[in-house]
CSV table of C-alpha atoms in Angstrom, one decimal:
chain,number,residue,atom,x,y,z
A,26,SER,CA,99.7,33.0,-139.2
A,27,HIS,CA,96.9,35.1,-138.0
A,28,LEU,CA,93.2,34.6,-137.5
A,29,ILE,CA,91.2,37.2,-139.5
A,30,LEU,CA,87.5,37.6,-138.5
A,31,SER,CA,84.6,40.0,-138.9
A,32,PHE,CA,82.0,39.5,-136.2
A,33,PRO,CA,79.3,41.2,-134.1
A,34,VAL,CA,79.6,41.7,-130.3
A,35,ARG,CA,78.6,38.2,-129.4
A,36,GLY,CA,81.4,36.9,-131.6
A,37,CYS,CA,83.8,39.2,-129.8
A,38,LEU,CA,82.9,37.7,-126.5
A,39,LEU,CA,83.3,34.2,-127.9
A,40,LEU,CA,86.7,35.0,-129.4
A,41,ARG,CA,87.7,36.6,-126.1
A,42,ALA,CA,87.2,33.2,-124.4
A,43,LEU,CA,89.1,31.3,-127.2
A,44,ALA,CA,92.0,33.8,-127.1
A,45,ARG,CA,92.4,33.3,-123.4
A,46,THR,CA,92.8,29.6,-123.9
A,47,HIS,CA,94.9,29.5,-127.1
A,48,ARG,CA,96.6,33.0,-127.0
A,49,TRP,CA,95.9,33.5,-130.7
A,50,PRO,CA,97.4,36.4,-132.7
A,51,ILE,CA,94.3,38.3,-134.0
A,52,ILE,CA,93.5,40.9,-136.7
A,53,CYS,CA,90.0,42.4,-136.4
A,54,LEU,CA,87.9,43.4,-139.4
A,55,TYR,CA,85.3,46.0,-138.6
A,56,GLY,CA,81.8,45.7,-140.0
A,57,ASN,CA,82.8,47.8,-143.1
A,58,GLY,CA,85.7,45.6,-143.9
A,59,GLU,CA,88.3,48.0,-142.5
A,60,VAL,CA,91.3,46.1,-141.1
A,61,GLY,CA,91.8,46.9,-137.4
A,62,ARG,CA,95.0,46.9,-135.3
A,63,GLY,CA,97.0,43.7,-135.3
A,64,VAL,CA,97.5,42.3,-131.8
A,65,ASP,CA,100.7,40.5,-131.0
A,66,LYS,CA,100.1,37.2,-129.4
A,67,HIS,CA,101.9,38.2,-126.2
A,68,PHE,CA,99.4,41.0,-125.6
A,69,CYS,CA,96.3,38.9,-126.4
A,70,ALA,CA,95.6,38.2,-122.8
A,71,ALA,CA,91.9,37.9,-123.4
A,72,ALA,CA,90.9,39.3,-120.0
A,73,HIS,CA,91.8,42.7,-121.5
A,74,TRP,CA,91.3,42.0,-125.1
A,75,ASP,CA,87.9,43.9,-125.0
A,76,HIS,CA,89.8,47.1,-124.4
A,77,TRP,CA,91.5,46.8,-127.7
A,78,TRP,CA,88.5,46.8,-130.0
A,79,LEU,CA,86.9,49.7,-128.2
A,80,GLY,CA,87.9,53.2,-129.1
A,81,ARG,CA,87.0,53.3,-132.8
A,82,LYS,CA,85.2,56.6,-133.4
A,83,GLY,CA,86.2,60.2,-133.0
A,84,ASN,CA,86.9,61.7,-129.6
A,85,ASN,CA,83.5,63.2,-128.9
A,86,GLU,CA,81.3,60.6,-130.6
A,87,ALA,CA,79.6,57.7,-128.9
A,88,LEU,CA,81.4,54.4,-129.9
A,89,THR,CA,79.7,51.9,-132.1
A,90,LEU,CA,80.9,48.5,-133.2
A,91,ASN,CA,79.4,48.7,-136.8
A,92,SER,CA,77.0,46.0,-135.9
A,93,ASN,CA,73.2,45.9,-136.3
A,94,ASN,CA,73.0,43.3,-133.5
A,95,SER,CA,70.4,44.6,-130.9
A,96,ASP,CA,72.5,42.8,-128.2
A,97,SER,CA,75.4,45.2,-128.7
A,98,GLU,CA,74.5,47.7,-126.1
A,99,ALA,CA,73.4,45.0,-123.7
A,100,SER,CA,76.6,43.1,-124.1
A,101,LEU,CA,78.7,46.2,-123.5
A,102,THR,CA,76.6,47.2,-120.5
A,103,LYS,CA,77.1,43.7,-119.0
A,104,TYR,CA,80.9,44.1,-119.2
A,105,GLY,CA,80.9,47.6,-117.8
A,106,TYR,CA,81.8,49.5,-121.0
A,107,VAL,CA,78.6,51.5,-121.7
A,108,ASN,CA,79.2,53.6,-118.5
A,109,SER,CA,83.0,53.7,-118.7
A,110,VAL,CA,83.6,54.2,-122.4
A,111,THR,CA,80.7,54.1,-124.8
A,112,GLY,CA,78.4,56.2,-122.7
A,113,SER,CA,80.8,59.1,-122.3
A,114,ASN,CA,79.2,62.4,-121.3
A,115,SER,CA,79.9,64.8,-124.1
A,116,ARG,CA,79.5,67.9,-121.9
A,117,GLU,CA,81.9,66.4,-119.4
A,118,GLN,CA,84.5,65.6,-122.2
A,119,GLN,CA,84.2,69.1,-123.6
A,120,SER,CA,84.9,70.5,-120.1
A,121,VAL,CA,88.3,68.8,-120.0
A,122,GLY,CA,89.2,69.5,-123.7
A,123,ARG,CA,90.7,67.5,-126.5
A,124,ARG,CA,94.2,69.1,-126.5
A,125,ILE,CA,97.0,66.7,-125.7
A,126,TYR,CA,100.3,68.1,-124.3
A,127,ILE,CA,103.5,66.1,-124.9
A,128,LEU,CA,106.3,66.7,-122.5
A,129,GLY,CA,109.6,65.5,-123.9
A,130,SER,CA,110.8,65.7,-127.5
A,131,GLY,CA,112.9,62.5,-127.4
A,132,ASN,CA,112.3,59.5,-129.6
A,133,ILE,CA,109.2,58.3,-127.9
A,134,GLY,CA,107.6,61.8,-127.7
A,135,LYS,CA,108.2,62.4,-131.4
A,136,PHE,CA,106.9,59.0,-132.4
A,137,VAL,CA,103.7,59.3,-130.4
A,138,ALA,CA,103.0,62.9,-131.6
A,139,HIS,CA,103.7,61.9,-135.2
A,140,SER,CA,101.4,58.9,-134.9
A,141,LEU,CA,98.6,60.8,-133.3
A,142,GLY,CA,98.8,63.4,-136.1
A,143,GLY,CA,97.9,60.8,-138.6
A,144,ILE,CA,94.5,59.5,-137.2
A,145,PRO,CA,91.1,60.8,-138.4
A,146,ASN,CA,89.8,63.7,-136.3
A,147,ARG,CA,93.2,64.1,-134.9
A,148,PRO,CA,93.4,65.9,-131.5
A,149,PRO,CA,95.1,69.3,-131.2
A,150,MET,CA,98.6,68.8,-129.8
A,151,THR,CA,101.2,71.0,-128.0
A,152,LEU,CA,104.9,70.1,-127.7
A,153,LEU,CA,106.4,71.3,-124.4
A,154,VAL,CA,110.1,72.1,-124.7
A,155,HIS,CA,112.5,73.2,-122.0
A,156,SER,CA,114.9,75.6,-123.8
A,157,THR,CA,115.0,78.3,-126.5
A,158,GLY,CA,117.4,76.1,-128.4
A,159,ARG,CA,114.6,73.6,-128.9
A,160,LEU,CA,112.5,76.5,-130.3
A,161,PHE,CA,115.3,77.3,-132.8
A,162,ASP,CA,115.5,73.6,-133.8
A,163,TRP,CA,111.8,73.5,-134.3
A,164,LYS,CA,112.0,76.5,-136.7
A,165,MET,CA,114.9,74.9,-138.5
A,166,ALA,CA,112.9,71.7,-138.9
A,167,GLY,CA,110.1,73.6,-140.7
A,168,GLU,CA,107.8,73.3,-137.6
A,169,SER,CA,107.2,69.7,-138.5
A,170,LEU,CA,107.9,66.2,-137.2
A,171,GLU,CA,109.6,63.6,-139.4
A,172,LEU,CA,109.4,59.8,-138.9
A,173,VAL,CA,111.4,57.5,-141.1
A,174,THR,CA,110.1,53.9,-141.4
A,175,MET,CA,111.9,51.3,-143.6
A,176,GLY,CA,113.7,54.2,-145.4
A,177,LYS,CA,110.4,56.0,-146.1
A,178,SER,CA,110.1,59.5,-144.7
A,179,GLU,CA,106.8,61.0,-143.6
A,180,ILE,CA,106.5,64.6,-142.4
A,181,ARG,CA,103.6,66.0,-140.5
A,182,LYS,CA,102.7,69.5,-139.4
A,183,GLY,CA,100.0,71.2,-137.4
A,184,TYR,CA,101.6,71.1,-134.0
A,185,ASP,CA,101.9,73.9,-131.5
A,186,ILE,CA,105.0,74.4,-129.3
A,187,GLU,CA,105.3,75.9,-125.9
A,188,LEU,CA,108.4,76.8,-123.8
A,189,MET,CA,108.2,75.6,-120.2
A,190,LEU,CA,109.5,78.0,-117.5
A,191,PRO,CA,109.8,77.3,-113.8
A,192,ALA,CA,107.3,79.2,-111.5
A,193,ASP,CA,110.1,81.5,-110.1
A,194,ARG,CA,110.9,82.7,-113.7
A,195,THR,CA,107.2,83.1,-114.8
A,196,SER,CA,105.3,86.4,-114.2
A,197,GLN,CA,102.0,86.3,-112.5
A,198,SER,CA,100.2,87.6,-115.6
A,199,VAL,CA,101.6,84.7,-117.7
A,200,MET,CA,100.6,82.2,-115.0
A,201,ASP,CA,97.1,83.6,-114.9
A,202,ALA,CA,96.8,83.2,-118.7
A,203,GLU,CA,98.0,79.6,-118.7
A,204,SER,CA,95.5,77.0,-119.6
A,205,THR,CA,94.9,73.9,-117.5
A,206,ILE,CA,96.5,70.8,-118.8
A,207,TYR,CA,94.0,67.8,-118.7
A,208,ASN,CA,95.8,65.4,-121.1
A,209,LEU,CA,99.6,65.1,-120.7
A,210,ILE,CA,102.0,62.5,-122.1
A,211,VAL,CA,105.4,62.4,-120.4
A,212,SER,CA,108.3,60.9,-122.4
A,213,VAL,CA,111.4,62.6,-120.9
A,214,LYS,CA,114.2,60.5,-119.4
A,215,GLY,CA,113.8,59.2,-115.9
A,216,PRO,CA,116.4,61.5,-114.3
A,217,GLN,CA,114.8,64.6,-115.8
A,218,THR,CA,111.2,63.7,-115.0
A,219,VAL,CA,110.8,65.5,-111.6
A,220,GLN,CA,112.4,68.7,-112.8
A,221,ALA,CA,110.5,68.7,-116.1
A,222,LEU,CA,107.1,67.9,-114.5
A,223,SER,CA,107.6,70.5,-111.8
A,224,THR,CA,107.4,73.3,-114.5
A,225,VAL,CA,103.8,72.3,-115.4
A,226,ALA,CA,102.6,70.9,-112.1
A,227,ARG,CA,100.7,74.2,-111.3
A,228,ARG,CA,98.6,73.5,-114.5
A,229,LEU,CA,97.6,70.0,-113.4
A,230,SER,CA,94.6,69.1,-111.3
A,231,ARG,CA,92.7,66.1,-110.0
A,232,LYS,CA,90.8,66.0,-113.3
A,233,SER,CA,94.1,65.7,-115.3
A,234,THR,CA,95.6,62.5,-116.5
A,235,ILE,CA,99.4,61.9,-117.1
A,236,VAL,CA,100.6,59.0,-119.3
A,237,PHE,CA,104.2,58.0,-118.5
A,238,LEU,CA,106.0,56.4,-121.4
A,239,GLN,CA,109.5,55.8,-120.0
A,240,ASN,CA,112.1,53.2,-119.3
A,241,GLY,CA,112.8,52.1,-115.8
A,242,MET,CA,110.7,51.9,-112.6
A,243,GLY,CA,110.5,53.8,-109.4
A,244,ILE,CA,109.9,57.2,-111.1
A,245,LEU,CA,106.3,57.4,-109.9
A,246,GLU,CA,107.2,57.1,-106.3
A,247,GLU,CA,109.6,60.0,-106.6
A,248,ILE,CA,107.0,62.2,-108.3
A,249,ASN,CA,104.5,61.5,-105.6
A,250,GLU,CA,107.0,62.3,-102.9
A,251,LYS,CA,108.3,65.6,-104.4
A,252,ILE,CA,105.5,67.0,-106.6
A,253,PHE,CA,102.1,65.5,-105.8
A,254,PRO,CA,102.2,64.3,-102.1
A,255,ASP,CA,98.5,64.8,-101.6
A,256,ILE,CA,96.7,61.7,-102.8
A,257,GLU,CA,93.3,63.5,-103.1
A,258,THR,CA,94.5,66.3,-105.4
A,259,ARG,CA,97.2,64.6,-107.5
A,260,PRO,CA,96.4,63.8,-111.2
A,261,ASN,CA,95.4,60.4,-112.5
A,262,TYR,CA,98.3,58.3,-113.7
A,263,MET,CA,98.6,55.8,-116.6
A,264,LEU,CA,101.8,53.8,-117.3
A,265,GLY,CA,103.0,52.6,-120.6
A,266,VAL,CA,105.5,49.9,-121.7
A,267,VAL,CA,106.9,50.8,-125.1
A,268,THR,CA,108.6,48.1,-127.2
A,269,HIS,CA,109.0,50.0,-130.5
A,270,ALA,CA,112.6,50.4,-131.6
A,271,LEU,CA,113.4,54.1,-132.2
A,272,TYR,CA,116.5,56.2,-132.5
A,273,ARG,CA,117.4,59.8,-133.1
A,274,VAL,CA,119.0,61.4,-136.1
A,275,ARG,CA,117.9,65.1,-135.8
A,276,PRO,CA,116.1,67.1,-133.1
A,277,PHE,CA,112.7,66.5,-134.6
A,278,THR,CA,113.4,63.4,-136.7
A,279,ALA,CA,113.2,59.8,-135.5
A,280,ILE,CA,113.9,56.5,-137.1
A,281,HIS,CA,111.3,53.8,-136.5
A,282,ALA,CA,113.7,50.8,-136.6
A,283,GLY,CA,111.3,48.1,-135.4
A,284,MET,CA,107.6,47.6,-134.9
A,285,GLY,CA,106.4,47.0,-131.4
A,286,THR,CA,103.5,47.7,-129.1
A,287,ILE,CA,102.5,50.0,-126.2
A,288,ALA,CA,101.0,48.3,-123.1
A,289,LEU,CA,98.9,50.8,-121.1
A,290,GLY,CA,97.6,50.5,-117.6
A,291,LEU,CA,95.9,52.7,-115.0
A,292,VAL,CA,97.5,53.3,-111.7
A,293,PRO,CA,95.0,53.2,-108.8
A,294,ARG,CA,94.8,56.5,-106.9
A,295,ASN,CA,94.9,54.5,-103.7
A,296,PRO,CA,96.8,51.2,-104.2
A,297,HIS,CA,94.9,49.6,-101.3
A,298,ARG,CA,91.5,50.1,-103.0
A,299,THR,CA,90.9,47.9,-106.0
A,300,GLU,CA,87.5,49.3,-106.7
A,301,ASP,CA,89.1,52.4,-108.3
A,302,LEU,CA,89.6,50.3,-111.4
A,303,ASP,CA,86.5,48.1,-111.2
A,304,LEU,CA,84.9,48.1,-114.7
A,305,SER,CA,81.5,47.3,-113.2
A,306,THR,CA,81.3,50.6,-111.4
A,307,LYS,CA,79.5,53.4,-113.0
A,308,GLU,CA,82.4,55.9,-113.4
A,309,PRO,CA,85.7,53.9,-113.0
A,310,PHE,CA,87.8,56.4,-115.1
A,311,ALA,CA,88.1,60.1,-115.1
A,312,PRO,CA,87.0,61.7,-118.4
A,313,SER,CA,90.5,62.7,-119.3
A,314,THR,CA,91.7,59.1,-118.6
A,315,ARG,CA,89.0,57.6,-120.9
A,316,TYR,CA,89.8,60.1,-123.6
A,317,LEU,CA,93.6,59.4,-123.6
A,318,LEU,CA,93.0,55.7,-123.4
A,319,ARG,CA,90.6,55.8,-126.4
A,320,THR,CA,92.8,58.1,-128.4
A,321,LEU,CA,96.0,56.1,-128.0
A,322,THR,CA,94.3,52.7,-128.6
A,323,ARG,CA,92.7,54.0,-131.9
A,324,THR,CA,96.1,55.0,-133.3
A,325,PRO,CA,97.1,51.9,-135.5
A,326,ILE,CA,100.8,52.4,-135.6
A,327,LEU,CA,101.1,52.6,-131.8
A,328,ALA,CA,99.5,49.2,-131.4
A,329,ALA,CA,98.4,50.2,-127.9
A,330,ILE,CA,96.3,48.0,-125.6
A,331,GLY,CA,95.0,48.3,-122.1
A,332,PHE,CA,96.0,46.0,-119.2
A,333,ALA,CA,95.1,45.5,-115.6
A,334,PRO,CA,97.6,46.9,-113.0
A,335,THR,CA,99.0,43.5,-112.1
A,336,ASP,CA,99.5,42.4,-115.7
A,337,LEU,CA,101.1,45.8,-116.6
A,338,PHE,CA,103.5,45.5,-113.6
A,339,GLN,CA,104.7,42.1,-114.9
A,340,LEU,CA,105.3,43.6,-118.4
A,341,GLN,CA,107.2,46.5,-116.8
A,342,ILE,CA,109.4,44.3,-114.6
A,343,GLU,CA,110.0,42.0,-117.6
A,344,LYS,CA,111.2,44.8,-119.8
A,345,LEU,CA,113.2,46.1,-116.9
A,346,ALA,CA,115.1,42.8,-116.7
A,347,MET,CA,115.9,43.0,-120.4
A,348,ASN,CA,117.1,46.6,-120.1
A,349,ALA,CA,119.2,45.7,-117.0
A,350,ILE,CA,121.3,43.3,-119.1
A,351,ILE,CA,121.5,44.8,-122.6
A,352,ASN,CA,121.8,48.5,-121.8
A,353,PRO,CA,124.6,48.5,-119.2
A,354,LEU,CA,126.6,45.7,-121.0
A,355,THR,CA,126.6,47.6,-124.3
A,356,VAL,CA,127.7,50.7,-122.4
A,357,LEU,CA,130.7,49.0,-120.8
A,358,PHE,CA,131.8,47.2,-123.9
A,359,ASP,CA,130.8,50.2,-126.2
A,360,CYS,CA,129.2,47.8,-128.7
A,361,ARG,CA,125.9,47.1,-130.6
A,362,ASN,CA,123.3,44.9,-128.9
A,363,GLY,CA,124.1,41.8,-130.9
A,364,GLU,CA,127.8,41.9,-130.0
A,365,ILE,CA,127.2,40.8,-126.4
A,366,LEU,CA,126.0,37.5,-127.8
A,367,HIS,CA,128.2,34.4,-128.7
A,368,ASN,CA,130.8,35.4,-126.1
A,369,PHE,CA,131.1,32.9,-123.3
A,370,ALA,CA,132.8,35.4,-120.9
A,371,ILE,CA,130.0,37.9,-121.3
A,372,THR,CA,127.4,35.1,-121.1
A,373,ARG,CA,128.7,34.2,-117.6
A,374,VAL,CA,128.4,37.8,-116.5
A,375,MET,CA,124.9,37.9,-117.9
A,376,ARG,CA,123.9,34.7,-116.0
A,377,LEU,CA,125.2,36.1,-112.7
A,378,LEU,CA,123.2,39.3,-113.2
A,379,LEU,CA,120.1,37.4,-114.1
A,380,SER,CA,120.3,35.1,-111.1
A,381,GLU,CA,120.1,38.2,-108.9
A,382,ILE,CA,117.4,39.9,-110.9
A,383,SER,CA,115.3,36.7,-111.0
A,384,LEU,CA,115.5,36.3,-107.3
A,385,ILE,CA,114.4,39.8,-106.6
A,386,ILE,CA,111.5,39.8,-109.0
A,387,ARG,CA,110.2,36.4,-107.7
A,388,SER,CA,110.3,37.8,-104.2
A,389,LEU,CA,108.4,41.0,-104.9
A,390,PRO,CA,105.2,41.4,-102.8
A,391,GLU,CA,103.3,42.9,-105.8
A,392,LEU,CA,103.5,39.4,-107.4
A,393,ARG,CA,102.6,37.4,-104.4
A,394,GLY,CA,99.9,34.9,-105.4
A,395,VAL,CA,100.2,35.6,-109.1
A,396,PRO,CA,100.3,32.3,-111.1
A,397,ASN,CA,103.4,31.1,-112.9
A,398,VAL,CA,105.7,33.9,-111.6
A,399,ASN,CA,108.5,31.4,-110.8
A,400,ILE,CA,108.4,30.1,-114.3
A,401,ARG,CA,107.9,33.4,-116.2
A,402,PHE,CA,110.7,35.1,-114.3
A,403,SER,CA,113.2,32.2,-113.9
A,404,SER,CA,116.7,33.1,-114.8
A,405,GLU,CA,116.6,30.6,-117.7
A,406,LYS,CA,113.5,32.2,-119.2
A,407,LEU,CA,114.8,35.7,-118.8
A,408,GLU,CA,118.1,34.7,-120.4
A,409,ALA,CA,116.2,33.3,-123.4
A,410,GLN,CA,114.3,36.6,-123.8
A,411,VAL,CA,117.5,38.7,-123.5
A,412,VAL,CA,119.1,36.6,-126.3
A,413,ASN,CA,116.0,36.9,-128.4
A,414,ILE,CA,115.8,40.7,-128.1
A,415,ALA,CA,119.5,41.2,-128.6
A,416,THR,CA,119.3,39.1,-131.7
A,417,GLN,CA,116.3,41.0,-133.1
A,418,THR,CA,118.0,44.4,-132.4
A,419,SER,CA,121.6,43.2,-133.1
A,420,MET,CA,122.5,46.2,-135.2
A,421,ASN,CA,121.1,48.8,-132.9
A,422,HIS,CA,122.8,50.8,-130.3
A,423,SER,CA,121.0,50.9,-126.9
A,424,SER,CA,119.5,54.1,-125.7
A,425,MET,CA,121.8,54.1,-122.7
A,426,LEU,CA,124.9,53.8,-124.9
A,427,GLN,CA,123.6,56.8,-127.0
A,428,ASP,CA,123.2,58.8,-123.8
A,429,VAL,CA,126.7,58.0,-122.6
A,430,ARG,CA,128.3,58.9,-125.9
A,431,LEU,CA,126.5,62.3,-125.8
A,432,GLY,CA,127.6,62.9,-122.2
A,433,ASN,CA,124.0,62.7,-120.9
A,434,GLU,CA,122.8,61.2,-117.7
A,435,THR,CA,121.5,57.7,-118.1
A,436,GLU,CA,118.5,55.9,-116.6
A,437,ILE,CA,120.6,53.3,-114.9
A,438,LYS,CA,119.4,54.4,-111.4
A,439,TYR,CA,115.8,53.5,-112.5
A,440,ILE,CA,116.8,50.1,-114.0
A,441,ASN,CA,119.6,48.3,-112.2
A,442,GLY,CA,119.3,50.8,-109.4
A,443,TYR,CA,115.6,49.8,-109.0
A,444,ILE,CA,116.6,46.2,-108.6
A,445,VAL,CA,119.2,47.1,-106.0
A,446,ARG,CA,116.7,49.2,-104.0
A,447,ARG,CA,114.0,46.6,-104.0
A,448,GLY,CA,116.5,44.0,-103.0
A,449,GLU,CA,117.6,46.0,-100.0
A,450,THR,CA,114.0,46.5,-98.8
A,451,MET,CA,113.6,42.7,-98.8
A,452,GLY,CA,117.0,42.0,-97.2
A,453,PHE,CA,119.0,41.0,-100.3
A,454,LYS,CA,122.4,42.3,-101.3
A,455,CYS,CA,122.5,42.7,-105.1
A,456,ILE,CA,126.2,42.8,-105.4
A,457,MET,CA,126.5,42.2,-109.2
A,458,ASN,CA,123.8,44.8,-110.1
A,459,TYR,CA,125.3,47.4,-107.6
A,460,MET,CA,128.7,46.9,-109.2
A,461,LEU,CA,127.2,47.4,-112.7
A,462,LEU,CA,125.3,50.4,-111.5
A,463,GLN,CA,128.4,52.1,-110.3
A,464,MET,CA,130.4,51.2,-113.4
A,465,VAL,CA,127.9,52.8,-115.7
A,466,ILE,CA,127.7,55.9,-113.6
A,467,GLY,CA,131.5,56.1,-113.7
A,468,LYS,CA,131.5,55.7,-117.4
A,469,GLN,CA,128.9,58.4,-117.9
A,470,GLN,CA,130.8,60.8,-115.7
A,471,MET,CA,134.0,60.2,-117.6
A,472,SER,CA,132.2,60.9,-120.9
A,473,SER,CA,130.6,64.1,-119.5
A,474,ARG,CA,134.0,65.3,-118.3
A,475,LYS,CA,135.5,64.8,-121.7
A,476,GLU,CA,132.7,66.7,-123.3
A,477,ARG,CA,133.2,69.6,-120.9
A,478,GLU,CA,137.0,69.7,-121.2
A,479,ALA,CA,136.9,69.5,-125.0
A,480,LEU,CA,138.2,72.8,-126.4
A,481,PRO,CA,137.7,74.0,-130.0
A,482,ILE,CA,141.0,74.3,-131.8
A,483,GLU,CA,141.4,77.0,-134.4
A,484,ARG,CA,143.6,75.9,-137.2
A,485,PRO,CA,146.2,78.5,-138.4
A,486,LYS,CA,145.2,80.3,-141.5
A,487,ALA,CA,147.2,79.5,-144.6
A,488,SER,CA,149.5,82.3,-145.5
């Protein structure tokens, strides 16, 4: 059951305290009776619940809460939102622009672009593609995106598309005419992120914000090392944890197989300075960061909500643990998610893997001092979550299995490989995860070789 309320700001603050204690699932009614986004109880950590109900109006409008209460502005000022969100400088916002660029036309990229296209006062959007083949597919798709939910198809148009070219293949006149990218959403696979981002790096600045919606961890460190080594000039980063179930049927068509959420969190420019994200400061966020956060959280179907860095890291590592079991095992057994359940031999393998993963997570320095880490990331708790997710998605094929079948490179190096690397830095040998990592890489290489060696056979014509 859900608690359905309509309340002014002071009611929000009261419910915020109650939600922290009871972790209630909540649906908010705005002052005009409009139903707001539903919040899954897992994401109702009340310390960040205020972020959810902000972001109601259009992109260049001051936010209001549809309340005649004179305490509204005072309440928001007290909690740091008038300066950081509600008091946005319209001239400053216009200087960074409203256009959102989406790098990656995979399932997540298509889903986000399609969802943003359905909100009032939708932002202009540009899809960034890497090959002329994608341009041809875009023409064949009628220059539209299609999302199928529960058998119902919805097609949306009005998107621009742009071909990305490396700097060494782009003329100076073209580079001079290129516009600066202030709002960028990256949804490409982990192994392709550095190469794809390098094609647009020259168009990004300190005022830009990049939202990473990807599986796996450790990608950001690679980007900082190879593309943006200067901490003072690199763009602002936001990370997202996506739990929506999606799969591909055509180049610009996606199936929304299961509802989920998107947890968003800002990455401090300097991880040793916590004041970068202090909501009580006058300007905690860059204008492009505020704009992207507001735009994503006001899109109902995305069910996006903001989290503090430590909370988001726990959500990331929790999802990583789930992917480190379900994805590689479905690849090795070439099966659906649900088929790894109710098999004692596979369960024993699962438990051995989870014992390693649990030990590494509980030993991470990022989680030192965080309450209930040993309980939340115990091997028993992680196993229960794996079984729950595999049951809910029992008929789905994992994204890693789909990549292997297509002969594409998988994200295993950023999933089990991340566990192995973090374990080595702390003096642990993750033998089970290392073995699984190498087995999936070997399976992917075998599949790629078969794809390359496959020759078309021309059948003899009938005489």
